[in-house]
Short mmCIF file of C-alpha atoms in Angstrom, two decimals:
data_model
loop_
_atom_site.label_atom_id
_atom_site.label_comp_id
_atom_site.label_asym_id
_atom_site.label_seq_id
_atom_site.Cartn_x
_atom_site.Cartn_y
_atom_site.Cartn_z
CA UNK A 1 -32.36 -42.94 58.86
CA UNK A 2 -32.64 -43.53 54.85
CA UNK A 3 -28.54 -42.65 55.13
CA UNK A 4 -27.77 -44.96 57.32
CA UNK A 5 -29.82 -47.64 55.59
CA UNK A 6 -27.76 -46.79 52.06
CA UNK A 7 -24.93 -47.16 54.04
CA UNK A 8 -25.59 -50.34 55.26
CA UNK A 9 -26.64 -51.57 51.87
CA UNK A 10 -23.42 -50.72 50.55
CA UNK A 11 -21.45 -52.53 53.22
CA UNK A 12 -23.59 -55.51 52.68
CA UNK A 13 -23.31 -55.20 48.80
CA UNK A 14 -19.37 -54.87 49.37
CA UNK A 15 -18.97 -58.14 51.60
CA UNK A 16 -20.70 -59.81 49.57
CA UNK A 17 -18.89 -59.22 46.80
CA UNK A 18 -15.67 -59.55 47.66
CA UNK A 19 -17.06 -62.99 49.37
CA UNK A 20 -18.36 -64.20 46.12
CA UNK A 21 -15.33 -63.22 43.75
CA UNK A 22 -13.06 -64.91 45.81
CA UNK A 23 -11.17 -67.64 44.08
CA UNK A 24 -8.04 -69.97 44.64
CA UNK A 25 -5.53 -68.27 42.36
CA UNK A 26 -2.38 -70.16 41.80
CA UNK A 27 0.93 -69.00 41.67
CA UNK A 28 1.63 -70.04 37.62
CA UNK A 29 -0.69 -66.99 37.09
CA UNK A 30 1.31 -64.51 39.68
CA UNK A 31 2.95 -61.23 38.46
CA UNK A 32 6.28 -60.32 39.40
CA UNK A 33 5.17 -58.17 41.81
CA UNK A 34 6.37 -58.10 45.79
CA UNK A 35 3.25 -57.69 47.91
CA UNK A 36 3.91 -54.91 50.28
CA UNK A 37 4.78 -55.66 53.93
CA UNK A 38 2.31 -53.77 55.30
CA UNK A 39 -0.11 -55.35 53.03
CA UNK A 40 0.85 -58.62 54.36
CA UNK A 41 0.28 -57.19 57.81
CA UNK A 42 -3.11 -56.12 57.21
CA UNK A 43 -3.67 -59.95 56.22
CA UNK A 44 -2.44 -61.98 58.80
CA UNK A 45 -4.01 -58.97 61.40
CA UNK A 46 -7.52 -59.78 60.11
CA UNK A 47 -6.52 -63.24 60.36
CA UNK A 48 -6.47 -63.05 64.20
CA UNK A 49 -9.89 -61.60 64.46
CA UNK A 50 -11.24 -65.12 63.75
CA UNK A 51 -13.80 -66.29 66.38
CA UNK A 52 -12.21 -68.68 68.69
CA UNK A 53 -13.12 -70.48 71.22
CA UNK A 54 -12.38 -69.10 74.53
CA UNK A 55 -10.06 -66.82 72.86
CA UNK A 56 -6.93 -69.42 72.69
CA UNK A 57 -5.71 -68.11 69.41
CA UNK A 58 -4.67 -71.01 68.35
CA UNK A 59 -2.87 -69.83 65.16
CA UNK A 60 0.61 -68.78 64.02
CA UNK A 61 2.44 -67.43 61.41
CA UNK A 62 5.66 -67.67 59.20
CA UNK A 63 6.05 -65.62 56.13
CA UNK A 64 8.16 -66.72 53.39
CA UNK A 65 9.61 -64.43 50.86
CA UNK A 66 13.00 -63.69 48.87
CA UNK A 67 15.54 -65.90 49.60
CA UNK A 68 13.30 -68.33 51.44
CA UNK A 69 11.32 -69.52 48.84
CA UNK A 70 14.06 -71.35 46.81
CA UNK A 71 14.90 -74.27 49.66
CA UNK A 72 11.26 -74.66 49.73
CA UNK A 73 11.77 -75.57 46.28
CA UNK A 74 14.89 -77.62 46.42
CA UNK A 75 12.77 -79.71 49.13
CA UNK A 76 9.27 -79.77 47.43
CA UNK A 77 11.01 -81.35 44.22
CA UNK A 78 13.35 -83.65 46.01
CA UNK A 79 10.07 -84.89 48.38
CA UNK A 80 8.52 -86.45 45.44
CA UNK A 81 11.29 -87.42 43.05
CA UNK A 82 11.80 -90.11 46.46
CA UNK A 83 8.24 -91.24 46.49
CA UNK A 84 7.64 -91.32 42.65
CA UNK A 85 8.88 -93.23 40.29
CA UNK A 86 10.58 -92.14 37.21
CA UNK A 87 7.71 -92.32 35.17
CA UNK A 88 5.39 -90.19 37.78
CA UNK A 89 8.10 -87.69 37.85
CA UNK A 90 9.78 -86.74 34.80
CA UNK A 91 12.28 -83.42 34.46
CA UNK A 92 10.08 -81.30 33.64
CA UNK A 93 7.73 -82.26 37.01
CA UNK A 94 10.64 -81.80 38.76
CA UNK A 95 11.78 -78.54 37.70
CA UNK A 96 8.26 -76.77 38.13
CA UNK A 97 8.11 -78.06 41.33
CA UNK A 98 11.51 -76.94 42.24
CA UNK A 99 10.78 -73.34 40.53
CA UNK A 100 7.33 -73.12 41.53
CA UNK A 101 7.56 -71.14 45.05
CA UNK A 102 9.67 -68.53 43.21
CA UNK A 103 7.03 -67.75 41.51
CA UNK A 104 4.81 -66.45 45.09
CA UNK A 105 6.00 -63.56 45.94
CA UNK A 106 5.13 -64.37 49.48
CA UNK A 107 4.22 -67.80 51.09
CA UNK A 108 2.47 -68.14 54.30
CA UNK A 109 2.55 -71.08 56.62
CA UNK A 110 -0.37 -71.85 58.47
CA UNK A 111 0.76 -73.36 62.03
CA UNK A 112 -2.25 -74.69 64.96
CA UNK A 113 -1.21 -74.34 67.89
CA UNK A 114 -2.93 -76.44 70.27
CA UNK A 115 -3.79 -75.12 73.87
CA UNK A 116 -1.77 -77.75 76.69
CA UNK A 117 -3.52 -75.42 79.64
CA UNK A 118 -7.12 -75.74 78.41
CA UNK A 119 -9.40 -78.86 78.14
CA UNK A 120 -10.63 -78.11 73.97
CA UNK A 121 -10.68 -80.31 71.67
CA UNK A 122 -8.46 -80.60 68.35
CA UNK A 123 -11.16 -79.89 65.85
CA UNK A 124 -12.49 -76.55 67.98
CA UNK A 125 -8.58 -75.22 67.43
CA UNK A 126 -8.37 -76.49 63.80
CA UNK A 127 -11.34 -74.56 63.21
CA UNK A 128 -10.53 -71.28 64.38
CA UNK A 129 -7.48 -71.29 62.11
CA UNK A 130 -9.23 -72.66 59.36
CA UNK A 131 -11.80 -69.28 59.57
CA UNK A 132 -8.34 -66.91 59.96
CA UNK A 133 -7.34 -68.59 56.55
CA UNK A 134 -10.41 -67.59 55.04
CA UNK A 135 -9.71 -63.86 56.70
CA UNK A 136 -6.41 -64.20 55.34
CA UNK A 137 -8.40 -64.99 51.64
CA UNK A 138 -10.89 -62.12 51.40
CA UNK A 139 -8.37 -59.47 52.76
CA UNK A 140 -6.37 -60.83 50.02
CA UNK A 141 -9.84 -60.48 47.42
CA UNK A 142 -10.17 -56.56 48.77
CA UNK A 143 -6.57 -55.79 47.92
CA UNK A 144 -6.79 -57.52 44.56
CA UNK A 145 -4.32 -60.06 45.54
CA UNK A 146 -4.39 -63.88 44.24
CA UNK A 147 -4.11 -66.33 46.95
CA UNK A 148 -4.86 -70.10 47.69
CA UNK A 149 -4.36 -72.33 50.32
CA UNK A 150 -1.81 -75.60 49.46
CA UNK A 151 -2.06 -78.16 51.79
CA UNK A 152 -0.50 -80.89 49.76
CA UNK A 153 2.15 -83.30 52.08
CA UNK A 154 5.30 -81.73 51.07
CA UNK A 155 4.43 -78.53 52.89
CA UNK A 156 3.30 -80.25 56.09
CA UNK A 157 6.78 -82.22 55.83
CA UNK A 158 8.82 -78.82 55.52
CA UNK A 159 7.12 -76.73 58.52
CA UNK A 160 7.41 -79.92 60.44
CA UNK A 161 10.98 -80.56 60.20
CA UNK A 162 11.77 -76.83 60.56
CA UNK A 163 9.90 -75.02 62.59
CA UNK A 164 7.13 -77.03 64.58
CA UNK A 165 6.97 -77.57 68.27
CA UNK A 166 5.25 -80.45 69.61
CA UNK A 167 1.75 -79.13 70.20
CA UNK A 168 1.97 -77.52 66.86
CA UNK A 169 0.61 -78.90 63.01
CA UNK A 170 1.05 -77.28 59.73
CA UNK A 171 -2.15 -76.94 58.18
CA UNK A 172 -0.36 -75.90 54.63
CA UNK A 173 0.78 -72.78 52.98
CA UNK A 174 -1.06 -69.93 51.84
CA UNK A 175 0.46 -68.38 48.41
CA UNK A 176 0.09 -64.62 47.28
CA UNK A 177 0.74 -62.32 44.31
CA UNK A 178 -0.85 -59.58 42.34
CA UNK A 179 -2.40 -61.31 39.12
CA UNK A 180 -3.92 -59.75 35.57
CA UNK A 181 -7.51 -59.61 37.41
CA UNK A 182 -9.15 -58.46 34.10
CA UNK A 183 -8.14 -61.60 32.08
CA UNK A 184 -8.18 -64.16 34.58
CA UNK A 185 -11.52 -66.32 34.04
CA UNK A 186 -12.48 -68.85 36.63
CA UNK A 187 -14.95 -71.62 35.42
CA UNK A 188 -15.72 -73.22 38.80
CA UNK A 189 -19.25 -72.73 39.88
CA UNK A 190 -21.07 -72.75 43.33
CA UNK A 191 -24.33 -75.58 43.98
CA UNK A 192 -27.20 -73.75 44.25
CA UNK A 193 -27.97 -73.21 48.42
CA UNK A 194 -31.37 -74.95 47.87
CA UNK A 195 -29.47 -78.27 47.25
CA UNK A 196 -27.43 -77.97 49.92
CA UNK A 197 -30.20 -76.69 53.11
CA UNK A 198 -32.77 -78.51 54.97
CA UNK A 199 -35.45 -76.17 56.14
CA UNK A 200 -37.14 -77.29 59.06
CA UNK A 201 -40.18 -75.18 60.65
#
């Protein structure tokens, strides 16, 4: 019994750790370093062991790596250049935006997939893929793997003109890459849970 109460602790001390170092890493601080394949497996498989609501799975995946990555460039710089003015986006904007996904060794769109055969609503669905993403984020913690989740409009644009079906939204694109772990320093800081809960007895 005391063994498989150590245990336990342990699991619980694990979890929670890899819960609470979690941070949005982004790609400027990426090695060049390919994240294995079956690495990247192991992340989008835990991402399908979300809850969802009577099991529709409403999630799906595209992985961008190598050779894919630089149109997503091309496009993420020439999105804005068009809705900015000169000023907004100087050269230099412009070429770290066009350079940018090269530096992600592997980009993940996030795709919802709503259910046409099942009466559920749109936030249920949006929810179950926004708990894979954050499977997709602490797999990516216990492998020592940097990761965040872009959402910004350009993405939704690109996934929508290439590879969307009509019951389908891009939720953004989750970048990943090995990163110097023992000199990266986040600052951001969590409220305490006592100004955040309501106890009622």
């Amino acid at each position: 019994m005391m063994m498989c109460e150590e245990k336990r602790h342990v699991r619980q001390q694990v979890l929670t750790d890899i819960i609470r170092r979690r941070r949005s890493v982004f790609a400027d601080d990426y090695l060049d370093m390919p994240v294995p394949e079956v690495i990247i497996r192991e992340i989008l498989t835990n991402a399908t062991w979300a809850p969802t609501y009577k099991m529709t799975q409403p999630w799906r995946f595209i992985v961008l790596q190598d050779s894919q990555r630089a149109p997503f460039g091309e496009y993420l710089a020439a999105y804005y250049r068009k809705r900015l003015s000169a000023t907004e986006w100087s050269y230099s904007r412009h070429e770290r935006a066009r350079l940018y996904p090269l530096k992600a060794p592997c980009i993940i769109v996030i795709i919802m997939r709503c259910n046409t055969k099942i009466d559920i609503k749109e936030w249920e669905e949006m929810a179950a893929v926004c708990c894979a993403v954050q499977n997709m984020a602490l797999t990516c913690e216990a492998y020592d793997i940097g990761a965040y989740w872009d959402s910004c409009d350009a993405c939704i644009a690109y996934a929508r003109e290439n590879w969307l079906a009509e019951n389908e939204q891009c939720l953004g694109f989750f970048y990943m890459g090995y990163y110097d772990r023992q000199n990266y320093c986040s600052a951001k800081k969590r409220t305490d849970i006592d100004k955040k809960t309501t106890w009622l007895y």
